[in-house]
Short mmCIF file of C-alpha atoms in Angstrom, two decimals:
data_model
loop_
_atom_site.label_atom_id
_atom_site.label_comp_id
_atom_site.label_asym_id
_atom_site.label_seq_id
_atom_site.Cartn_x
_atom_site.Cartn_y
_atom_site.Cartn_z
CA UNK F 991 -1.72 8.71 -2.82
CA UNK F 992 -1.90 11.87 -0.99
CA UNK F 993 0.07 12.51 2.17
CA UNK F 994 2.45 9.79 1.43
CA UNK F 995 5.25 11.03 3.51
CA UNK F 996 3.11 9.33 6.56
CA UNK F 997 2.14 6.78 4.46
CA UNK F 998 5.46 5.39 4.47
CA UNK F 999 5.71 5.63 8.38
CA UNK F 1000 5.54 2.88 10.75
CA UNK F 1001 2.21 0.85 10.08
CA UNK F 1002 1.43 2.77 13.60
CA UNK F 1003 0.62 5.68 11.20
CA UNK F 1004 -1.76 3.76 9.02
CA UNK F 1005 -5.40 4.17 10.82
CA UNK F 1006 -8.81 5.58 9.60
CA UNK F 1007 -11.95 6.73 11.26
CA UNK F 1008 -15.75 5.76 11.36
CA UNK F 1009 -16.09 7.90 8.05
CA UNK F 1010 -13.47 6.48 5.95
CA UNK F 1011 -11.16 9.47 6.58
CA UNK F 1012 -7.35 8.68 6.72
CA UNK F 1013 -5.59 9.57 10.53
CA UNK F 1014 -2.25 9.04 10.01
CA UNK F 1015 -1.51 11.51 12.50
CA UNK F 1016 -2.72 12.95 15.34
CA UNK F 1017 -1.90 15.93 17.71
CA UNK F 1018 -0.47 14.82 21.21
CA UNK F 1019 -0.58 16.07 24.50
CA UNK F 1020 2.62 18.98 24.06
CA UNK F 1021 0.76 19.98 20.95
CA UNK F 1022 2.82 18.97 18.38
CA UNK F 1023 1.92 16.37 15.78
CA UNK F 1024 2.66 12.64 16.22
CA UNK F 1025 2.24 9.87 14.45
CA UNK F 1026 -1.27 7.63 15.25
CA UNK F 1027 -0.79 4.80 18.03
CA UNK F 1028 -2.97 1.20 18.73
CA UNK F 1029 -3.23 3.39 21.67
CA UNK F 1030 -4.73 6.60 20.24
CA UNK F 1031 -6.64 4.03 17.82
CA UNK F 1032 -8.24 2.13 21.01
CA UNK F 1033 -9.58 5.54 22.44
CA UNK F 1034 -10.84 6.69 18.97
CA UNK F 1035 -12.16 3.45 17.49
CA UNK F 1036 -10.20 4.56 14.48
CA UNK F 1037 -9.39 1.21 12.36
CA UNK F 1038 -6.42 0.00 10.65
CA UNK F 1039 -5.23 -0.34 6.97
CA UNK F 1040 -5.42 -2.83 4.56
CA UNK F 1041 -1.52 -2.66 4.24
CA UNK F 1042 -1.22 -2.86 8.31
CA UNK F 1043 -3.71 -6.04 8.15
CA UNK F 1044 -1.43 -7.66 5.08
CA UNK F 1045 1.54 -6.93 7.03
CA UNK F 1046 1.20 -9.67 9.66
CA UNK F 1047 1.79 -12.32 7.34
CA UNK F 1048 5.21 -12.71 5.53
CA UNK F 1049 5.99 -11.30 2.10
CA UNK F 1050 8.56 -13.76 0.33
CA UNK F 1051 9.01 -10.99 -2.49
CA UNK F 1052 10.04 -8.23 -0.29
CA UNK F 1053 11.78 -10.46 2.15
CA UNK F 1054 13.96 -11.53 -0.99
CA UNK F 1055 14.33 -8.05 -2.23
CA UNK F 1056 15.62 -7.22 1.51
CA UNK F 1057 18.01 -10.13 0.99
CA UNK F 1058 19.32 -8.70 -2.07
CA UNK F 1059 20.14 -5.10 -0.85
CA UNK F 1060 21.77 -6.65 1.94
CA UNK F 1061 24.14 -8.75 -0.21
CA UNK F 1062 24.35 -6.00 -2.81
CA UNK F 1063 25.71 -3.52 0.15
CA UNK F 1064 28.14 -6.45 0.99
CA UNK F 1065 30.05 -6.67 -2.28
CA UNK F 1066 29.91 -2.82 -3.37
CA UNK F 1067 31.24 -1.38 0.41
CA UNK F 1068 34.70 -1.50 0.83
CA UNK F 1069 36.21 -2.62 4.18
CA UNK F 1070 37.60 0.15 6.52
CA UNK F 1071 40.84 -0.02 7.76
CA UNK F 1072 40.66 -1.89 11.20
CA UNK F 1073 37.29 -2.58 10.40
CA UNK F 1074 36.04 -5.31 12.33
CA UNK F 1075 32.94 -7.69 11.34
CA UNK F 1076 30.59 -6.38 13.36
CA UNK F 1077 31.08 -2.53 12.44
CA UNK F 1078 31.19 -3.85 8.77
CA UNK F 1079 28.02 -5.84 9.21
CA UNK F 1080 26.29 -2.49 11.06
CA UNK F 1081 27.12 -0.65 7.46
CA UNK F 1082 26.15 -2.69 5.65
CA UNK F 1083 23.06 -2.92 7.45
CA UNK F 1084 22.18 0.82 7.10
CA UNK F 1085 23.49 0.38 3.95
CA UNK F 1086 20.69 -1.70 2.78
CA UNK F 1087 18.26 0.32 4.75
CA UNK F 1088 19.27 3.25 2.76
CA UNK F 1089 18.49 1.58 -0.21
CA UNK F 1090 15.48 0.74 0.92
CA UNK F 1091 13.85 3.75 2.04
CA UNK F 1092 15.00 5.78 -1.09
CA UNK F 1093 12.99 3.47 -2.89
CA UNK F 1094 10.18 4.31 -1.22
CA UNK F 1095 10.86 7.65 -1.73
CA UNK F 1096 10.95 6.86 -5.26
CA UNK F 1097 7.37 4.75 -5.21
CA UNK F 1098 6.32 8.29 -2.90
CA UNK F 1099 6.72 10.62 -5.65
CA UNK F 1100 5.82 8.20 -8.90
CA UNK F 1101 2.73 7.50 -6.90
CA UNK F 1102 2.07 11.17 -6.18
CA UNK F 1103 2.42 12.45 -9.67
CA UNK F 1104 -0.21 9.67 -10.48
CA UNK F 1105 -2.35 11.28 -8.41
CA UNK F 1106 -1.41 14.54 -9.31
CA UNK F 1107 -2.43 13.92 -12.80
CA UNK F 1108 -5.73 12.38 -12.19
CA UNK F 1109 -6.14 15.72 -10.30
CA UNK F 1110 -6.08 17.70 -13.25
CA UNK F 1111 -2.42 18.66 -13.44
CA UNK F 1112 -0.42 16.38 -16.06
CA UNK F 1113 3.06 14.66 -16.50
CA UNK F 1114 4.81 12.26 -17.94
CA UNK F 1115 4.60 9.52 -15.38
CA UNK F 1116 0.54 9.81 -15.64
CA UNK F 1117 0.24 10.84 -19.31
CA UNK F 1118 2.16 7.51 -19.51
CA UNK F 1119 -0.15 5.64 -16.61
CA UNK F 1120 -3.21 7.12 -18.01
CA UNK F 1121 -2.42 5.58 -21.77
CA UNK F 1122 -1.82 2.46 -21.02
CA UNK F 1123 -5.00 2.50 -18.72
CA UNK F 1124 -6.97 3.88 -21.18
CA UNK F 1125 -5.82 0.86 -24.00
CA UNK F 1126 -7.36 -1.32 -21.35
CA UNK F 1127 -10.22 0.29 -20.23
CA UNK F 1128 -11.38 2.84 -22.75
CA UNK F 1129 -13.83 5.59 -22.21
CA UNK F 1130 -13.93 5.06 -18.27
CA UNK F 1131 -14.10 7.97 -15.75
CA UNK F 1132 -11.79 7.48 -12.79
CA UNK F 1133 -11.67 8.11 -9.29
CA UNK F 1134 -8.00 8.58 -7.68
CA UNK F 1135 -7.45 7.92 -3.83
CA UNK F 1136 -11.09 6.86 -2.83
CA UNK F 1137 -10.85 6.17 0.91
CA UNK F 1138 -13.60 3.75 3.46
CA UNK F 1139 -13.73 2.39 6.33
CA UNK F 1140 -15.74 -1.14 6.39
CA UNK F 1141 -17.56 -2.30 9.63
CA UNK F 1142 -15.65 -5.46 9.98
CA UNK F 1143 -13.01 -3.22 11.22
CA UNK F 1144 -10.36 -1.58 8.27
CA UNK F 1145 -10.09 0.92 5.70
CA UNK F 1146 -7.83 2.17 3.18
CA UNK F 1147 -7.14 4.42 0.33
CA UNK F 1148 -7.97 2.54 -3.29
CA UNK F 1149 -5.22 4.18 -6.00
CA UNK F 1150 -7.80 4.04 -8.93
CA UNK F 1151 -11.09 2.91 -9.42
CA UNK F 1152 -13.55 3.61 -12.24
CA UNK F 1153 -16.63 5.85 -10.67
CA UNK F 1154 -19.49 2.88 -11.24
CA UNK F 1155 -17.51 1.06 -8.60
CA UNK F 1156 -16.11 -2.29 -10.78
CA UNK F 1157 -12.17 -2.23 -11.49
CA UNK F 1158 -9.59 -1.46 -9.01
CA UNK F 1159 -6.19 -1.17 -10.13
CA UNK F 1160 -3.61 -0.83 -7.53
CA UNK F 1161 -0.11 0.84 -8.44
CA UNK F 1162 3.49 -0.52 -7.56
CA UNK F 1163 6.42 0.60 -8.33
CA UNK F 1164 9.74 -1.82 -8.90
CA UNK F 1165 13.18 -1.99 -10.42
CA UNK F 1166 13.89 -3.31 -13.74
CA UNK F 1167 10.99 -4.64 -15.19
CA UNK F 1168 11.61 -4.13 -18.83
CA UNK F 1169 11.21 -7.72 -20.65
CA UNK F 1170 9.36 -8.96 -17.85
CA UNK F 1171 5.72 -10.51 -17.72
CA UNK F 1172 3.33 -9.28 -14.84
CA UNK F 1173 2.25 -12.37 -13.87
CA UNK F 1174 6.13 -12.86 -12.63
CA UNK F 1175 5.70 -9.71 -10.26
CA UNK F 1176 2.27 -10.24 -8.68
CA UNK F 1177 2.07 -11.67 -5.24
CA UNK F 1178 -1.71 -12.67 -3.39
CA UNK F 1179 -0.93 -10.07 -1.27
CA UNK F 1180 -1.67 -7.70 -3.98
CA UNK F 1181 -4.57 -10.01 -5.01
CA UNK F 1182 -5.74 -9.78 -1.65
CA UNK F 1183 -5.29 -6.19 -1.34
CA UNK F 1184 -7.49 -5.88 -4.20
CA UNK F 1185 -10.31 -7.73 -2.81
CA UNK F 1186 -10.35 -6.19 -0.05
CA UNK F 1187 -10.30 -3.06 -1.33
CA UNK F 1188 -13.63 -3.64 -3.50
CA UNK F 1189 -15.18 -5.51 -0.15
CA UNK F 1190 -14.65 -2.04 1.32
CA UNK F 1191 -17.00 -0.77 -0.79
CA UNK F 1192 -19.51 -3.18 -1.30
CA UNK F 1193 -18.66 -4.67 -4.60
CA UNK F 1194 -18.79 -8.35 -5.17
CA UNK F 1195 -17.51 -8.79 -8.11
CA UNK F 1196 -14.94 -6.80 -8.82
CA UNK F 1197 -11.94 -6.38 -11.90
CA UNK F 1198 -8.81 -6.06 -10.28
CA UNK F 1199 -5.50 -5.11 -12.15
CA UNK F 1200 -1.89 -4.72 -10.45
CA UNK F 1201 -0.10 -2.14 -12.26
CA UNK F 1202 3.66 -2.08 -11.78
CA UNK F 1203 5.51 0.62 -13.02
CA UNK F 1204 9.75 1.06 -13.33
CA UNK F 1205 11.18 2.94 -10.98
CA UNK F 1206 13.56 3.99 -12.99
CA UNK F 1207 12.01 5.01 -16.42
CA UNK F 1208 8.35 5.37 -15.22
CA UNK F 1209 7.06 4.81 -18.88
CA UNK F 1210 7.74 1.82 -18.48
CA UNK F 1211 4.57 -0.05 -17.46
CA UNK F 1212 3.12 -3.94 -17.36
CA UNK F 1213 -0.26 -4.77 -16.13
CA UNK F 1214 -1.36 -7.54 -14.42
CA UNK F 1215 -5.53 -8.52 -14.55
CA UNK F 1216 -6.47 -10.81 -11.69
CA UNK F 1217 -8.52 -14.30 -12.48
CA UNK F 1218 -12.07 -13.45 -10.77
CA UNK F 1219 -11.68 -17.16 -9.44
CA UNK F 1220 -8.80 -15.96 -7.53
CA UNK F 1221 -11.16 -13.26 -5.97
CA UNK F 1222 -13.06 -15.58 -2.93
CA UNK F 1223 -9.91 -17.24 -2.08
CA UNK F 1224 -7.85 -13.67 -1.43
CA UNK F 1225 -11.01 -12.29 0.55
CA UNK F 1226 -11.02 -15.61 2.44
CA UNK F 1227 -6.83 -15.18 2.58
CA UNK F 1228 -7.47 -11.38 3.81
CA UNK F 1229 -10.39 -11.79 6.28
CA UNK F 1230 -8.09 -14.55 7.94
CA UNK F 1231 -5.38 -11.79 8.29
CA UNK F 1232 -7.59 -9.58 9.85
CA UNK F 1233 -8.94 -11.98 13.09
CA UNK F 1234 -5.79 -12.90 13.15
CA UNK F 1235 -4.70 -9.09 13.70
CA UNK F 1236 -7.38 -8.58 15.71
CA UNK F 1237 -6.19 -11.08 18.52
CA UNK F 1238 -2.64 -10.71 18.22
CA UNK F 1239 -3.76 -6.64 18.71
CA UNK F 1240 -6.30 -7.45 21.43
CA UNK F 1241 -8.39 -4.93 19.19
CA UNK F 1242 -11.31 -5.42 17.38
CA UNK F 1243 -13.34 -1.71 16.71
CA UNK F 1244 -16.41 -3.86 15.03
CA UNK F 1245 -19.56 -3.34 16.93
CA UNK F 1246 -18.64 0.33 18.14
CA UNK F 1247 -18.41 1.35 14.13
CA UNK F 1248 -21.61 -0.47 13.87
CA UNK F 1249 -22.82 1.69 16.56
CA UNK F 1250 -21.33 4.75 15.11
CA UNK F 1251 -22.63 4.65 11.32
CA UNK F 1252 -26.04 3.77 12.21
CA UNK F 1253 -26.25 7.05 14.45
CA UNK F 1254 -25.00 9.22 11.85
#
């Protein structure tokens, strides 16, 4: 959850190195910093993210949630005089977009005093977090933001798991949960983002738990533990994703991180 501010930049920004080490940016030619190309990636064998992999394939809960900001900007803007469709349609547009990027603002900082807590400095978003955690999973030490890089060619940063490598909870952040269960909010792309988190690391049978907390009153908190049966068919679902990024990036860093962690 550190350095989120990149995080949430174009899935150009979300690469890693050889060592597991997160390079969302990079230094250019006029010396300023840029965000991290396929281009610079290519050069540096540096590997995408989990979240870049996921994000070829379609996400039917985020699509809709697009869907509904757009229609929600629709009825609340009022029409300019001498508007004409298309100028209303381009506000309505950013209007949505707006929306959607203070969200992620929103998820940004939630997600940051998480990690802020498991740091060692406390507040009320992770005193919260950390209680209904520890109802769960009593008496478990905890490792926050735990990044790798796996020779088949990704990494990523895990939000939480305990320090014997076993559960992985992953955190998300949404809008008016309150009364609602947490199988209704979980998606196999978080399933698979779980797996292929605890592949990362060489765990084959891992516990993985969705956590989605309320955007709006971040005490607010459901849980969501996976079905291990559900665990071979995300990793399948995920490891698809990734050939299939692979070709459609003409990239594939495999054997030259092979190459490079067997010489270190």
């Amino acid at each position: 959850m550190s350095n989120h501010k990149t995080e949430h930049l174009s899935e150009a920004g979300h690469w890693y190195d050889y060592k597991g080490d997160a390079q969302y940016t990079i230094i250019g030619k006029n010396g300023k910093e840029r965000p991290t190309t396929l281009r610079d990636a290519r050069k540096l064998f540096y590997v995408p993210s989990v979240t870049g992999i996921i994000g070829v394939a379609a996400k039917p809960g985020l699509e809709n949630w697009k869907i509904d900001q757009g229609i929600s900007a629709a009825l609340t803007l009022e029409r300019l005089a001498n508007e004409n469709d298309y100028e209303f349609l381009a506000r309505v547009k950013a209007d949505s977009k707006e929306q959607g990027m203070k969200a992620a603002e929103i998820g940004t900082f939630i997600h940051a005093d998480i990690e802020k807590g498991f740091g060692g400095f406390e507040n009320k978003t992770y005193r919260a977090v950390r209680n209904h955690i520890d109802t769960i999973f009593p008496n478990e030490m905890w490792i926050a933001e735990g990044s790798f890089c796996h020779t088949t060619g990704y990494g990523g940063k895990i939000d939480l798991h305990t320090k014997q490598p076993k559960i992985f909870i992953d955190f998300k952040t949404k809008d008016n949960i309150e009364g609602k269960k947490a199988s209704s909010l979980v998606y196999d792309e978080h399933g698979m983002q779980l797996s292929s988190y605890a592949l990362g690391i060489g765990i084959v049978h891992p516990t993985r738990v969705s956590i989605f907390i309320d955007r709006s009153n971040t005490e607010l908190i459901v849980s969501h533990i996976w079905d291990p049966d559900t665990h071979a068919r995300h990793l399948a679902m995920f490891n698809s994703l990734l050939t299939y990024w692979k070709l459609l990036k003409n990239y594939d860093p495999s054997e030259q991180l092979i190459k490079l962690k067997e010489s270190v």
